[in-house]
Amino acid sequence: MVDVLPLVEARLRTALGEPDARAAVTFLGTDRIEVLRFHEDDIVRYATLGMSAQPMSDPTAVLADPVKGPRAELVLSVRAGLADTDKALRPLAVLAASPQVEGVVVAPGASLDLGEPLWPGAPFGSVLVAEPGGLVEDLALDEPLEPVRFLPLLPMTANEAAWKRVHGAQALQERWLTHGTDLRDPSRTSVPLD
């Protein structure tokens, strides 16, 4: 069995540079999840490392397949210095552990709800999982392993999350685009939804 995490970390370093900080969280009954922080100009990026160690499996399956299934890591990008976003490390680790803990498959278009602010005072308690491939390319693994996908997380306000449940992820993303919403602004308000 190949250890994918060194390959994943190498891909993150190639795409984002050297991390300037890292934190590790271990939840009871799960593998260790690390969150790496990268700075690029006025943007700080947080990437999980550990979620892709095991493939995500269908929650209705009787037994989880140890080889086949999608693999992913999460990437959050925010403007630096506008909020205490470093406190997002634990919530990000919680989201990255959700496939192991709750048996969910994290995929583009999904909403992940934290039940608390993404960081203290954040107007966001959930995130929209966006399409991979833009910032960090997928990491191909040897067959029969599926590639590791690096999924961007787009913070959502409570109103945006509720609107997305009714209208869908695509409609919310189009609304953000139409209104020129800066999704990396850690203190932004909800996009107009009427």
PDB file of N, CA and C in Angstrom, residues 51 56 70-74 95 98-99 104-112 127-132 146 149-154 164 169 173:
ATOM      1  N   MET A  51      -6.555  13.897   4.779  1.00  0.00           N
ATOM      2  CA  MET A  51      -7.870  13.457   4.320  1.00  0.00           C
ATOM      3  C   MET A  51      -7.744  12.424   3.199  1.00  0.00           C
ATOM      4  N   MET A  56     -12.443   7.973   0.174  1.00  0.00           N
ATOM      5  CA  MET A  56     -13.777   8.194   0.728  1.00  0.00           C
ATOM      6  C   MET A  56     -14.678   7.085   0.196  1.00  0.00           C
ATOM      7  N   PRO A  70     -12.869   7.972  -4.199  1.00  0.00           N
ATOM      8  CA  PRO A  70     -12.266   9.290  -4.402  1.00  0.00           C
ATOM      9  C   PRO A  70     -11.402   9.708  -3.215  1.00  0.00           C
ATOM     10  N   ARG A  71     -10.372  10.453  -3.511  1.00  0.00           N
ATOM     11  CA  ARG A  71      -9.475  11.006  -2.492  1.00  0.00           C
ATOM     12  C   ARG A  71      -9.399  12.508  -2.697  1.00  0.00           C
ATOM     13  N   ALA A  72      -9.326  13.245  -1.597  1.00  0.00           N
ATOM     14  CA  ALA A  72      -9.300  14.705  -1.718  1.00  0.00           C
ATOM     15  C   ALA A  72      -8.614  15.342  -0.522  1.00  0.00           C
ATOM     16  N   GLU A  73      -8.189  16.558  -0.715  1.00  0.00           N
ATOM     17  CA  GLU A  73      -7.748  17.459   0.344  1.00  0.00           C
ATOM     18  C   GLU A  73      -8.479  18.778   0.126  1.00  0.00           C
ATOM     19  N   LEU A  74      -8.567  19.593   1.161  1.00  0.00           N
ATOM     20  CA  LEU A  74      -9.317  20.844   1.126  1.00  0.00           C
ATOM     21  C   LEU A  74      -8.372  22.037   1.141  1.00  0.00           C
ATOM     22  N   LEU A  95     -13.585  19.332   9.070  1.00  0.00           N
ATOM     23  CA  LEU A  95     -14.148  19.066   7.749  1.00  0.00           C
ATOM     24  C   LEU A  95     -13.374  17.956   7.036  1.00  0.00           C
ATOM     25  N   SER A  98     -14.324  14.537   8.249  1.00  0.00           N
ATOM     26  CA  SER A  98     -15.721  14.126   8.094  1.00  0.00           C
ATOM     27  C   SER A  98     -15.919  12.858   7.264  1.00  0.00           C
ATOM     28  N   PRO A  99     -15.110  12.581   6.224  1.00  0.00           N
ATOM     29  CA  PRO A  99     -15.297  11.303   5.534  1.00  0.00           C
ATOM     30  C   PRO A  99     -15.046  10.095   6.441  1.00  0.00           C
ATOM     31  N   VAL A 104     -19.051  10.516   4.887  1.00  0.00           N
ATOM     32  CA  VAL A 104     -19.527  11.315   3.761  1.00  0.00           C
ATOM     33  C   VAL A 104     -18.472  11.337   2.660  1.00  0.00           C
ATOM     34  N   VAL A 105     -18.931  11.508   1.430  1.00  0.00           N
ATOM     35  CA  VAL A 105     -18.037  11.704   0.302  1.00  0.00           C
ATOM     36  C   VAL A 105     -18.091  13.187  -0.036  1.00  0.00           C
ATOM     37  N   VAL A 106     -16.969  13.876   0.122  1.00  0.00           N
ATOM     38  CA  VAL A 106     -16.889  15.309  -0.148  1.00  0.00           C
ATOM     39  C   VAL A 106     -16.611  15.496  -1.639  1.00  0.00           C
ATOM     40  N   ALA A 107     -17.514  16.219  -2.313  1.00  0.00           N
ATOM     41  CA  ALA A 107     -17.409  16.401  -3.755  1.00  0.00           C
ATOM     42  C   ALA A 107     -17.809  17.830  -4.125  1.00  0.00           C
ATOM     43  N   PRO A 108     -17.383  18.301  -5.309  1.00  0.00           N
ATOM     44  CA  PRO A 108     -17.773  19.641  -5.746  1.00  0.00           C
ATOM     45  C   PRO A 108     -19.289  19.808  -5.735  1.00  0.00           C
ATOM     46  N   GLY A 109     -19.729  20.996  -5.285  1.00  0.00           N
ATOM     47  CA  GLY A 109     -21.153  21.296  -5.202  1.00  0.00           C
ATOM     48  C   GLY A 109     -21.745  21.009  -3.833  1.00  0.00           C
ATOM     49  N   ALA A 110     -21.006  20.284  -3.004  1.00  0.00           N
ATOM     50  CA  ALA A 110     -21.504  19.943  -1.663  1.00  0.00           C
ATOM     51  C   ALA A 110     -21.346  21.126  -0.719  1.00  0.00           C
ATOM     52  N   SER A 111     -22.223  21.168   0.276  1.00  0.00           N
ATOM     53  CA  SER A 111     -22.091  22.120   1.378  1.00  0.00           C
ATOM     54  C   SER A 111     -21.578  21.352   2.580  1.00  0.00           C
ATOM     55  N   LEU A 112     -20.634  21.940   3.284  1.00  0.00           N
ATOM     56  CA  LEU A 112     -20.148  21.361   4.531  1.00  0.00           C
ATOM     57  C   LEU A 112     -20.463  22.357   5.636  1.00  0.00           C
ATOM     58  N   VAL A 127     -19.248  25.988   4.219  1.00  0.00           N
ATOM     59  CA  VAL A 127     -18.473  26.241   3.004  1.00  0.00           C
ATOM     60  C   VAL A 127     -19.108  25.493   1.840  1.00  0.00           C
ATOM     61  N   LEU A 128     -18.905  26.032   0.656  1.00  0.00           N
ATOM     62  CA  LEU A 128     -19.288  25.356  -0.571  1.00  0.00           C
ATOM     63  C   LEU A 128     -18.022  24.739  -1.146  1.00  0.00           C
ATOM     64  N   VAL A 129     -18.086  23.471  -1.516  1.00  0.00           N
ATOM     65  CA  VAL A 129     -16.947  22.789  -2.125  1.00  0.00           C
ATOM     66  C   VAL A 129     -16.962  23.104  -3.617  1.00  0.00           C
ATOM     67  N   ALA A 130     -15.883  23.721  -4.102  1.00  0.00           N
ATOM     68  CA  ALA A 130     -15.799  24.142  -5.502  1.00  0.00           C
ATOM     69  C   ALA A 130     -15.080  23.085  -6.342  1.00  0.00           C
ATOM     70  N   GLU A 131     -15.055  23.320  -7.637  1.00  0.00           N
ATOM     71  CA  GLU A 131     -14.391  22.409  -8.580  1.00  0.00           C
ATOM     72  C   GLU A 131     -12.870  22.472  -8.388  1.00  0.00           C
ATOM     73  N   PRO A 132     -12.195  21.325  -8.456  1.00  0.00           N
ATOM     74  CA  PRO A 132     -10.741  21.299  -8.302  1.00  0.00           C
ATOM     75  C   PRO A 132     -10.034  21.643  -9.611  1.00  0.00           C
ATOM     76  N   GLU A 146      -7.577   6.129  -7.233  1.00  0.00           N
ATOM     77  CA  GLU A 146      -8.072   7.330  -7.905  1.00  0.00           C
ATOM     78  C   GLU A 146      -7.170   8.512  -7.558  1.00  0.00           C
ATOM     79  N   ARG A 149      -7.746  14.889  -5.419  1.00  0.00           N
ATOM     80  CA  ARG A 149      -8.253  16.164  -5.912  1.00  0.00           C
ATOM     81  C   ARG A 149      -8.146  17.192  -4.791  1.00  0.00           C
ATOM     82  N   PHE A 150      -7.733  18.392  -5.139  1.00  0.00           N
ATOM     83  CA  PHE A 150      -7.580  19.473  -4.169  1.00  0.00           C
ATOM     84  C   PHE A 150      -8.779  20.394  -4.325  1.00  0.00           C
ATOM     85  N   LEU A 151      -9.707  20.298  -3.372  1.00  0.00           N
ATOM     86  CA  LEU A 151     -10.996  20.960  -3.477  1.00  0.00           C
ATOM     87  C   LEU A 151     -10.988  22.327  -2.784  1.00  0.00           C
ATOM     88  N   PRO A 152     -11.202  23.412  -3.545  1.00  0.00           N
ATOM     89  CA  PRO A 152     -11.287  24.734  -2.920  1.00  0.00           C
ATOM     90  C   PRO A 152     -12.570  24.843  -2.089  1.00  0.00           C
ATOM     91  N   LEU A 153     -12.474  25.531  -0.965  1.00  0.00           N
ATOM     92  CA  LEU A 153     -13.627  25.785  -0.101  1.00  0.00           C
ATOM     93  C   LEU A 153     -13.995  27.256  -0.215  1.00  0.00           C
ATOM     94  N   LEU A 154     -15.283  27.534  -0.456  1.00  0.00           N
ATOM     95  CA  LEU A 154     -15.780  28.896  -0.568  1.00  0.00           C
ATOM     96  C   LEU A 154     -16.693  29.164   0.622  1.00  0.00           C
ATOM     97  N   LYS A 164     -28.549  28.398  -1.256  1.00  0.00           N
ATOM     98  CA  LYS A 164     -27.928  27.329  -2.050  1.00  0.00           C
ATOM     99  C   LYS A 164     -28.721  26.037  -1.937  1.00  0.00           C
ATOM    100  N   ALA A 169     -25.803  24.876  -6.078  1.00  0.00           N
ATOM    101  CA  ALA A 169     -24.458  25.453  -6.014  1.00  0.00           C
ATOM    102  C   ALA A 169     -24.167  26.331  -7.216  1.00  0.00           C
ATOM    103  N   GLN A 173     -23.001  30.285  -7.200  1.00  0.00           N
ATOM    104  CA  GLN A 173     -21.734  30.722  -7.783  1.00  0.00           C
ATOM    105  C   GLN A 173     -21.971  31.773  -8.875  1.00  0.00           C
TER     106      GLN A 173
END
